[in-house]
Amino acid sequence: MNYVHEMQRLQDACRKNGPLCIGLDTDPTYIPQNILNSFSHPSLAVLAYNKALIDETKAYAGCYKVQIAYYEAMGLEGLKTYVETLAYLKKLNIPFISDIKRGDIADTARAYACAHFSGDFEADIITVNPYMGFDTLEPFLDWCKPANENTKPLNTTKLPKGFFVLLRTSNPGMVDIEKQALAKGGIVLDHVGEKLLAIEKEMKALYTEKIQELKIDFCSPVGAVVGCTEESDARQLRDKYPNIFFLIPGYGAQGGAARIAATLLDKAGGAVNSSRGILMAWKKDTELSEKIQTNSLTMEDIVLSAKKAAQQSKEELLEAKASL
Amino acid sequence: MNYVHEMQRLQDACRKNGPLCIGLDTDPTYIPQNILNSFSHPSLAVLAYNKALIDETKAYAGCYKVQIAYYEAMGLEGLKTYVETLAYLKKLNIPFISDIKRGDIADTARAYACAHFSGDFEADIITVNPYMGFDTLEPFLDWCKPANENTKPLNTTKLPKGFFVLLRTSNPGMVDIEKQALAKGGIVLDHVGEKLLAIEKEMKALYTEKIQELKIDFCSPVGAVVGCTEESDARQLRDKYPNIFFLIPGYGAQGGAARIAATLLDKAGGAVNSSRGILMAWKKDTELSEKIQTNSLTMEDIVLSAKKAAQQSKEELLEAKASL
């Protein structure tokens, strides 16, 4: 299939391979101590776990999400592991999202876009925080435009990039700002959503020719983060943003339900993230309880637990979607 | 002087050495091409410029602010320069702010706090984005508490840390979310400000004994970013948050005025950031115009321009403050 931008490539991968997004939020403490001890630096254990886990779970994942915070927490060595994890995913041609949640203004936002859409940390899709205002999104948007006479794309030799804007997150604190009622009506996240629709319209105009040529439905290169923690707003959000692809946190370890996720997977669809539920599946794997007690787990053991959890999650999500 | 936490140390430095905060947003393009060419990697030119600039300007700076985006944009090599720039400031015992604007939830926020309050990237003061909700602030707050029976501080051998929360930024887009009118009254930033006051109260209770012992005014370890781009809200914000130290962007290259900054420097005070106005002072230095034309600028030349600009900015800010 020919793609017009990276978000459409991600959408296609999640349609073909299922909506599960495996989150590589790989904190070293998620790895059994005896395995950690066999590496000279925790970041090397994380890299080995990431690679083995990708190998074993890729049949069940539409994409992966790499949360940079856990790598930053290990300092420069950790960021080397981050770079090598991204390189491994690129080598396998697997779409992934770099969960960086950067947000800043003007030249600084341009620097962040450059940092994460090119060079060592290059990703095809990232996450962005819109709090400081909509001008903070523009430098990222410049990387998502097609090369034609109306644009000066920053990205001429590769597929245009994509990014997700935080819309409705999955944490309890999302009521504090995102859900605040506005004097003009609606809540803060509706206001952010209006901007996403305006961007969609702007992007659609730039992509018209290519969409018609390829005879595909339009999907905005700018997606939204929409958590699956509350039934009440899932249908409403899905209907409001039919052409926007969602990154869906809150499933699995965070307590979200497959049924809510399934609602959000309608229309343009989405990628449902599970991180700890898969990374730490070994802790709940009853077949491993003896090995856990005797500190004799191997990398193979924990990766197989992750594989089972990934398979189960994929099936659960597809079943929930089918029974909608 | 004895300090109870890093924000108070920063406040004291800005009282003693003036309120100018020099922003090391050192993009390689801010360095003349012929100087850049003499280094094997742009990040090494940035490091050399940062060090020389710190040496020459430290007499005029209350503190420095290091904007991580510009270092991330140079990849792993850039982050090495970031680490070495922080190390240089630490060696000289100069307070600095790491402008990282991270913001995330639960374990991820804990990972970011760990990443930037310890290890390779350790800073004493950072900036934080509150958009996802107030639960995102807690993991950072755990590093700002004193060691006593009421707390389990994460920071037992060093002074407790501090951080700035984005309140009213200096970009045009700040009207999009921060200034949105709420149905309950006030605007979004008032709502964030209420949380900052609640944190101040909570922190004051934890610090009571130490404050009384040292006979000092209380300053919250959690400051606020308040831009100096509009006269209309500066006095109001300063009065509303008398014990909160401000990080003040929007002065100099961003077009903010010294008079508005001076208003914000009242009460608990603040640090007024200038980045490009100092880093790129050489471009406007009429004494250097011939050398610019002949590509013969030296590191000494551009650092002396920065020094003059820093001295001028410090004087302008102190005069504006005196004439209030």
XYZ file of C-alpha atoms in Angstrom:
648
model
C 0.000 0.000 0.000
C 1.104 3.540 -0.688
C 0.902 5.923 2.198
C 0.446 9.677 2.214
C 1.884 10.208 5.706
C 3.083 8.266 8.725
C -0.229 8.464 10.604
C -1.938 6.677 7.729
C 0.823 4.054 7.732
C 0.212 3.571 11.465
C -3.549 3.361 10.905
C -3.049 0.720 8.235
C -0.734 -1.341 10.447
C -3.316 -1.276 13.253
C -6.042 -2.361 10.839
C -3.967 -5.216 9.472
C -2.217 -6.420 12.601
C -4.756 -5.490 15.254
C -5.074 -2.390 17.441
C -2.700 -3.410 20.233
C 0.099 -0.917 20.836
C 2.764 -2.412 23.081
C 4.275 0.205 25.349
C 8.003 -0.095 25.921
C 7.958 1.867 29.182
C 10.759 -0.396 30.239
C 11.810 0.567 33.738
C 14.689 -1.668 34.878
C 12.640 -2.622 37.960
C 10.232 -4.401 35.597
C 12.989 -6.921 34.904
C 13.751 -9.666 37.490
C 16.778 -8.835 39.629
C 18.749 -11.937 38.654
C 18.441 -11.046 34.963
C 19.351 -7.403 35.635
C 22.445 -8.569 37.530
C 23.764 -10.367 34.481
C 24.205 -7.059 32.613
C 26.894 -4.452 33.251
C 24.367 -1.585 33.165
C 20.564 -1.624 33.686
C 20.138 0.111 30.314
C 21.690 -2.913 28.586
C 19.219 -5.227 30.309
C 16.418 -2.950 29.126
C 17.717 -3.049 25.556
C 17.997 -6.836 25.583
C 14.483 -7.147 27.034
C 13.049 -4.700 24.483
C 14.584 -6.553 21.536
C 13.554 -10.008 22.734
C 10.086 -8.722 23.548
C 9.671 -7.104 20.131
C 10.746 -10.355 18.434
C 8.223 -12.417 20.371
C 5.266 -10.029 20.400
C 5.394 -8.432 16.961
C 2.788 -10.829 15.586
C 0.282 -9.363 18.056
C 1.144 -5.664 17.858
C -0.155 -3.091 15.429
C 2.618 -0.843 16.687
C 4.861 -0.059 19.649
C 5.104 3.017 21.831
C 8.389 3.984 23.423
C 8.050 6.168 26.523
C 11.200 8.287 26.638
C 10.866 9.150 30.363
C 12.111 5.713 31.445
C 15.189 6.069 29.249
C 15.903 9.629 30.398
C 15.756 8.307 33.961
C 18.816 6.168 33.148
C 20.785 9.180 31.898
C 22.968 9.185 28.788
C 23.286 5.380 28.825
C 19.514 5.133 28.941
C 19.137 7.393 25.929
C 21.590 5.210 24.003
C 19.205 2.330 24.720
C 16.323 4.528 23.562
C 18.138 5.209 20.270
C 18.940 1.529 19.804
C 15.370 0.477 20.569
C 14.063 2.872 17.922
C 16.721 1.607 15.488
C 15.606 -1.976 16.088
C 11.972 -1.126 15.350
C 13.004 0.789 12.219
C 15.089 -2.142 10.997
C 12.040 -4.396 11.313
C 9.893 -1.746 9.599
C 7.462 -1.732 12.534
C 5.577 1.555 13.100
C 6.099 3.071 16.521
C 5.157 6.134 18.521
C 7.715 8.050 20.550
C 5.840 9.148 23.635
C 7.702 12.339 24.462
C 4.861 14.763 25.322
C 7.032 17.764 24.514
C 5.441 21.172 24.268
C 7.105 24.554 23.975
C 7.032 27.741 21.954
C 8.504 29.103 18.723
C 12.200 28.283 18.249
C 12.122 25.851 21.162
C 9.255 23.847 19.655
C 11.167 23.865 16.363
C 14.162 22.441 18.224
C 12.004 19.676 19.747
C 10.490 18.855 16.346
C 13.972 18.669 14.856
C 15.146 16.543 17.824
C 12.414 13.932 17.430
C 11.646 13.988 13.693
C 15.311 13.753 12.618
C 18.726 12.726 13.870
C 19.518 10.234 16.634
C 16.037 10.309 18.153
C 14.122 10.270 14.863
C 10.612 8.888 15.135
C 7.794 8.902 12.614
C 5.087 9.672 15.151
C 5.399 11.494 18.472
C 3.113 12.840 21.209
C 2.784 16.582 21.886
C 1.387 18.606 24.816
C -0.786 21.559 23.657
C -1.031 23.430 26.979
C 0.996 26.528 26.062
C -1.254 27.177 23.076
C -1.881 26.202 19.508
C 1.158 28.071 18.178
C 3.191 25.344 19.902
C 1.784 22.791 17.410
C 2.850 24.606 14.224
C 6.549 23.639 14.214
C 5.527 19.975 14.481
C 2.890 20.406 11.785
C 5.526 21.675 9.360
C 6.934 18.125 9.324
C 3.541 16.599 8.493
C 2.833 18.413 5.244
C 3.154 16.886 1.797
C 5.687 18.306 -0.611
C 3.707 20.457 -3.010
C 3.615 24.045 -4.171
C 1.606 25.167 -1.129
C 4.053 23.973 1.466
C 7.653 24.212 2.378
C 7.926 20.790 3.944
C 10.818 20.098 6.282
C 10.663 16.555 5.189
C 11.247 16.097 1.481
C 12.841 12.686 1.085
C 10.694 10.719 3.521
C 7.001 10.206 4.197
C 5.568 13.220 6.088
C 5.477 12.687 9.853
C 2.518 12.563 12.253
C 1.867 13.360 15.897
C -0.708 12.872 18.623
C -2.004 15.776 20.698
C -3.049 15.131 24.306
C -6.828 15.431 24.286
C -8.379 13.319 27.024
C -5.798 11.496 29.077
C -6.406 8.443 31.231
C -5.247 9.704 34.640
C -7.580 10.809 37.460
C -6.124 14.341 37.240
C -7.532 14.814 33.735
C -10.535 16.469 35.437
C -8.291 19.310 36.660
C -7.745 21.070 33.333
C -8.899 18.924 30.395
C -12.437 18.560 31.773
C -12.862 22.092 33.145
C -16.120 23.650 31.910
C -15.579 26.772 29.830
C -17.627 29.961 30.008
C -18.223 29.782 26.249
C -19.608 26.248 26.606
C -17.968 22.850 26.384
C -14.858 21.821 28.259
C -11.178 22.548 27.699
C -10.688 19.364 25.701
C -13.506 20.321 23.313
C -11.626 23.519 22.630
C -8.430 21.558 21.873
C -10.526 19.222 19.724
C -11.805 22.152 17.644
C -8.208 22.987 16.843
C -7.577 19.376 15.822
C -10.559 19.579 13.448
C -9.226 22.834 11.989
C -5.844 21.178 11.456
C -7.566 18.190 9.848
C -9.324 20.521 7.407
C -6.088 22.357 6.597
C -4.223 19.081 6.073
C -7.011 17.570 4.001
C -6.733 20.476 1.553
C -2.990 19.899 1.223
C -3.441 16.161 0.696
C -6.492 16.237 -1.659
C -4.640 15.277 -4.803
C -2.797 12.362 -3.258
C -5.916 11.036 -1.537
C -7.876 11.084 -4.787
C -5.018 9.457 -6.644
C -4.722 6.634 -4.101
C -8.518 6.399 -3.592
C -8.183 6.227 0.190
C -10.124 7.715 3.101
C -8.475 10.722 4.616
C -6.912 10.346 8.035
C -5.438 13.445 9.632
C -1.677 13.319 10.244
C -2.502 14.764 13.666
C -4.102 12.233 15.974
C -5.397 12.558 19.525
C -4.631 10.832 22.809
C -7.971 9.605 24.168
C -7.967 7.370 27.236
C -10.411 4.483 27.583
C -11.172 4.940 31.268
C -14.751 6.238 31.085
C -17.643 4.834 29.123
C -19.544 8.129 29.251
C -17.397 10.085 26.828
C -15.937 7.428 24.512
C -18.811 7.323 21.997
C -19.128 11.088 22.011
C -15.416 11.614 21.327
C -15.322 8.956 18.617
C -18.272 10.549 16.798
C -16.909 14.060 17.124
C -13.567 13.214 15.500
C -14.365 10.554 12.860
C -11.201 11.079 10.786
C -8.805 11.373 13.680
C -6.773 8.334 14.669
C -6.598 7.818 18.438
C -3.777 6.738 20.694
C -5.691 5.054 23.497
C -4.048 4.712 26.933
C -5.753 3.350 30.030
C -6.203 -0.259 28.936
C -4.808 -3.093 31.025
C -2.598 -2.089 33.935
C -4.229 1.327 34.109
C -7.654 -0.289 34.598
C -9.380 0.688 31.356
C -11.808 -1.689 29.771
C -11.639 -3.347 26.356
C -15.251 -2.363 25.716
C -14.541 1.356 26.025
C -11.424 0.930 23.888
C -13.527 -0.852 21.259
C -15.855 2.157 21.018
C -12.839 4.390 20.417
C -11.580 1.983 17.727
C -14.581 2.737 15.530
C -14.344 5.055 12.444
C -10.708 6.205 11.931
C -9.675 3.699 14.597
C -6.805 3.799 16.996
C -3.975 2.054 18.791
C -4.706 0.742 22.290
C -1.661 0.949 24.501
C -0.691 -1.658 27.052
C 2.656 -1.268 28.761
C 3.006 -2.782 32.208
C 0.344 -5.414 31.558
C 2.719 -6.905 29.003
C 6.152 -5.858 30.309
C 5.375 -7.273 33.748
C 3.149 -10.166 32.708
C 5.770 -12.539 34.172
C 4.889 -11.360 37.685
C 1.371 -12.734 37.331
C 2.316 -15.817 35.339
C 1.410 -18.727 37.627
C 3.631 -21.077 35.631
C 6.616 -18.999 36.728
C 5.913 -18.803 40.462
C 8.559 -21.362 41.407
C 11.207 -19.683 39.285
C 10.249 -16.309 40.782
C 10.753 -17.705 44.287
C 14.124 -19.198 43.419
C 15.329 -16.166 41.412
C 15.939 -18.329 38.391
C 13.863 -16.617 35.716
C 15.457 -16.347 32.296
C 14.954 -13.701 29.617
C 13.135 -16.366 27.619
C 10.696 -16.951 30.507
C 9.679 -13.335 30.888
C 9.435 -12.747 27.158
C 7.128 -15.746 26.779
C 4.871 -14.349 29.505
C 4.806 -11.076 27.605
C 3.957 -12.948 24.417
C 1.006 -14.695 26.053
C -0.223 -11.400 27.504
C 0.100 -9.675 24.124
C -1.798 -12.432 22.348
C -4.521 -12.335 24.991
C -4.790 -8.528 24.819
C -5.018 -8.538 21.051
C -7.757 -11.171 21.158
C -9.653 -9.365 23.906
C -9.595 -6.113 21.933
C -10.674 -7.749 18.672
C -13.498 -9.601 20.423
C -14.693 -6.427 22.115
C -14.626 -4.658 18.763
C -16.533 -7.479 17.048
C -19.232 -7.538 19.711
C -19.919 -3.785 19.541
C 23.133 31.844 54.477
C 21.358 28.595 55.228
C 18.746 27.466 52.764
C 15.682 25.329 53.321
C 15.282 24.338 49.669
C 16.699 25.075 46.223
C 14.008 27.614 45.303
C 15.009 29.719 48.280
C 18.658 29.431 47.253
C 17.676 30.635 43.772
C 15.643 33.487 45.254
C 18.590 34.547 47.374
C 20.986 34.456 44.407
C 18.612 36.660 42.393
C 18.337 39.117 45.282
C 22.101 39.317 45.738
C 23.260 39.178 42.133
C 20.312 40.751 40.354
C 17.269 39.194 38.699
C 18.775 38.440 35.292
C 18.520 34.783 34.288
C 20.699 34.055 31.282
C 19.122 31.469 29.037
C 21.522 28.978 27.488
C 19.186 28.092 24.600
C 22.338 27.627 22.602
C 21.381 26.639 19.097
C 24.530 26.119 16.990
C 23.160 28.633 14.458
C 23.598 31.309 17.134
C 27.366 30.867 16.782
C 29.171 32.404 13.773
C 29.885 29.863 11.053
C 33.659 30.346 11.090
C 33.765 29.556 14.829
C 31.464 26.544 14.371
C 33.766 25.246 11.647
C 36.696 25.108 14.023
C 35.011 22.382 16.091
C 34.599 18.741 15.107
C 30.913 18.700 16.163
C 28.448 21.593 16.636
C 27.773 20.377 20.182
C 31.420 21.030 21.083
C 31.149 24.590 19.791
C 28.015 25.010 21.920
C 29.816 23.699 24.997
C 32.783 26.009 24.447
C 30.451 28.989 23.929
C 28.412 28.123 27.016
C 31.498 27.866 29.231
C 33.101 31.058 27.939
C 29.776 32.872 28.204
C 29.212 31.703 31.780
C 32.723 32.868 32.750
C 32.186 36.332 31.292
C 28.569 36.929 32.324
C 28.361 35.381 35.762
C 28.865 38.733 37.470
C 25.586 39.909 35.929
C 23.445 36.809 36.323
C 21.342 35.775 39.293
C 21.086 32.384 37.642
C 21.148 30.547 34.308
C 18.458 28.591 32.510
C 19.372 25.695 30.263
C 16.753 24.859 27.629
C 17.110 21.131 26.976
C 15.308 21.251 23.575
C 18.346 22.730 21.821
C 20.571 19.965 23.177
C 18.082 17.211 22.314
C 18.053 18.606 18.789
C 21.745 17.664 18.536
C 21.069 14.061 19.573
C 23.221 12.091 21.994
C 26.221 14.384 21.429
C 24.018 17.344 22.274
C 22.887 15.772 25.515
C 26.523 15.202 26.474
C 26.992 18.951 26.070
C 23.870 19.482 28.170
C 25.333 17.304 30.941
C 28.679 19.116 30.756
C 27.042 22.531 30.792
C 25.136 21.601 33.967
C 28.359 20.193 35.451
C 30.159 23.457 34.745
C 27.457 25.505 36.484
C 27.482 23.104 39.448
C 31.272 23.351 39.738
C 30.968 27.139 39.951
C 28.115 26.783 42.462
C 25.830 28.912 40.265
C 22.086 28.197 40.613
C 20.397 27.196 37.381
C 17.030 26.098 36.054
C 16.688 23.172 33.675
C 13.920 24.179 31.324
C 12.492 20.777 30.437
C 8.707 21.379 30.626
C 8.044 17.696 31.209
C 4.595 16.582 32.246
C 3.187 13.085 32.493
C 1.311 10.785 34.823
C 2.047 8.409 37.704
C 5.084 6.172 37.113
C 6.087 8.176 34.042
C 6.172 11.449 35.999
C 8.214 9.638 38.657
C 10.645 8.584 35.937
C 10.951 12.187 34.713
C 11.497 13.456 38.267
C 14.186 10.838 38.763
C 15.724 11.717 35.374
C 16.062 15.423 36.160
C 16.496 15.519 39.943
C 19.225 12.830 40.012
C 21.794 11.130 37.797
C 23.428 12.533 34.654
C 20.809 15.231 34.095
C 20.489 16.289 37.747
C 19.256 19.829 38.227
C 18.142 21.624 41.364
C 15.249 23.413 39.709
C 13.236 22.347 36.665
C 10.119 23.477 34.792
C 6.962 21.326 34.669
C 3.843 21.344 32.444
C 0.603 20.870 34.457
C -1.792 20.205 31.558
C -2.578 16.541 32.274
C -3.692 17.414 35.816
C -2.449 18.109 39.276
C -1.597 14.466 39.990
C 1.237 14.977 37.504
C 2.891 17.404 39.949
C 3.032 15.058 42.949
C 6.042 12.954 41.880
C 8.064 16.170 41.462
C 6.789 17.522 44.773
C 8.127 14.448 46.575
C 11.640 15.760 45.832
C 10.870 19.179 47.329
C 9.925 18.135 50.832
C 12.141 18.515 53.897
C 13.288 15.426 55.745
C 11.076 15.196 58.802
C 8.666 12.759 60.373
C 5.806 13.847 58.106
C 7.543 13.137 54.845
C 9.392 10.416 53.089
C 11.661 12.668 51.080
C 13.355 11.243 48.031
C 16.167 13.592 48.675
C 17.839 13.016 52.019
C 21.457 14.062 51.584
C 20.936 17.237 49.565
C 18.846 20.367 49.804
C 15.243 19.655 48.713
C 14.625 20.522 45.058
C 12.256 23.062 43.506
C 10.326 23.428 40.260
C 8.388 25.978 38.251
C 4.890 25.262 36.936
C 3.785 26.882 33.660
C 1.228 29.486 34.691
C 1.107 32.346 32.215
C 3.536 31.876 29.373
C 4.863 34.606 27.094
C 3.784 33.310 23.674
C 0.788 34.634 21.685
C -0.847 31.183 21.947
C -1.200 31.501 25.724
C -4.715 32.827 25.068
C -5.744 29.428 23.649
C -5.844 27.475 26.900
C -4.223 29.394 29.771
C -6.512 32.416 29.319
C -9.736 30.552 28.521
C -12.602 31.792 30.729
C -14.031 29.067 32.973
C -17.718 28.496 33.681
C -16.991 28.614 37.427
C -15.326 32.038 37.018
C -11.750 33.054 36.415
C -9.527 31.652 33.690
C -7.627 28.377 33.363
C -4.456 29.878 34.790
C -6.311 31.062 37.908
C -7.328 27.464 38.448
C -3.701 26.323 38.141
C -2.715 29.175 40.458
C -5.151 27.944 43.126
C -3.326 24.635 43.075
C 0.005 26.442 43.471
C -1.389 28.239 46.531
C -2.602 24.919 47.970
C 0.870 23.445 47.421
C 2.433 26.520 49.050
C 0.250 25.993 52.131
C 1.107 22.289 52.302
C 4.818 23.020 51.929
C 4.745 25.837 54.464
C 3.406 23.435 57.081
C 6.231 21.001 56.382
C 8.861 23.740 56.548
C 7.494 25.676 59.582
C 10.166 24.566 62.030
C 13.068 25.323 59.717
C 11.678 28.716 58.725
C 11.244 29.759 62.344
C 14.704 28.495 63.221
C 16.332 30.448 60.377
C 14.026 33.483 60.843
C 13.386 33.786 57.092
C 10.334 34.575 54.974
C 8.748 31.534 53.434
C 9.114 31.022 49.709
C 7.330 28.070 48.157
C 9.606 25.431 46.589
C 7.133 25.479 43.697
C 7.417 28.623 41.595
C 5.475 29.776 38.556
C 6.378 30.728 35.006
C 4.863 34.182 34.411
C 5.729 36.010 31.198
C 6.247 39.772 31.132
C 4.478 40.453 27.859
C 1.335 42.238 29.109
C 1.103 45.061 31.584
C -2.557 44.324 32.347
C -2.052 41.140 34.331
C 1.420 41.552 35.849
C 0.364 43.455 39.010
C -2.633 41.211 39.533
C -0.551 38.031 39.286
C 2.189 39.389 41.538
C -0.352 40.309 44.235
C -2.194 37.023 43.988
C 0.915 34.913 44.592
C 3.076 36.956 46.998
C 5.201 34.026 48.250
C 5.725 32.400 44.888
C 8.987 33.017 43.059
C 8.509 33.682 39.337
C 10.474 32.555 36.327
C 9.823 35.423 33.911
C 10.194 34.824 30.156
C 9.337 37.339 27.452
C 12.016 39.936 28.193
C 14.433 41.011 25.481
C 14.300 39.034 22.259
C 10.734 37.975 22.957
C 9.651 41.628 23.139
C 8.700 41.956 26.819
C 9.367 45.138 28.662
C 11.592 45.727 31.677
C 8.786 47.673 33.361
C 6.395 44.714 33.326
C 9.186 42.441 34.516
C 9.888 44.872 37.373
C 6.284 44.571 38.562
C 6.650 40.798 38.631
C 9.909 41.138 40.617
C 8.052 42.596 43.579
C 7.277 40.530 46.758
C 8.831 37.016 46.448
C 10.633 38.213 43.333
C 11.729 36.323 40.302
C 14.317 35.597 37.656
C 13.933 37.410 34.325
C 15.094 35.279 31.440
C 16.973 36.570 28.446
C 18.319 34.037 25.987
C 18.759 35.185 22.411
C 19.218 38.820 23.415
C 22.464 37.753 25.075
C 23.492 34.669 23.064
C 23.157 36.582 19.792
C 24.188 40.028 21.031
C 27.197 39.818 18.681
C 24.873 40.122 15.674
C 23.799 43.594 16.782
C 27.198 44.685 18.066
C 28.185 47.564 15.755
C 31.815 47.223 16.816
C 31.866 43.771 15.256
C 30.300 44.615 11.883
C 33.592 44.493 10.005
C 34.540 41.140 11.546
C 31.073 39.783 10.736
C 31.526 40.753 7.095
C 34.943 39.134 6.890
C 33.938 35.996 8.837
C 36.704 36.615 11.310
C 34.834 36.721 14.620
C 36.510 34.956 17.524
C 34.930 33.263 20.524
C 36.297 36.138 22.607
C 34.477 38.677 20.412
C 31.053 37.076 20.717
C 31.425 36.424 24.418
C 32.325 40.065 25.038
C 29.195 41.159 23.163
C 27.201 38.804 25.387
C 28.889 40.287 28.432
C 27.932 43.843 27.426
C 24.351 42.731 26.743
C 24.145 40.953 30.099
C 25.462 43.962 31.963
C 23.012 46.236 30.146
C 20.075 43.909 30.822
C 20.916 43.638 34.499
C 21.130 47.428 34.794
C 17.901 47.955 32.861
C 16.041 45.516 35.107
C 17.434 47.002 38.319
C 16.581 50.542 37.156
C 13.058 49.516 36.208
C 12.654 47.904 39.603
C 14.003 50.984 41.421
C 11.649 53.322 39.557
C 8.500 51.335 40.363
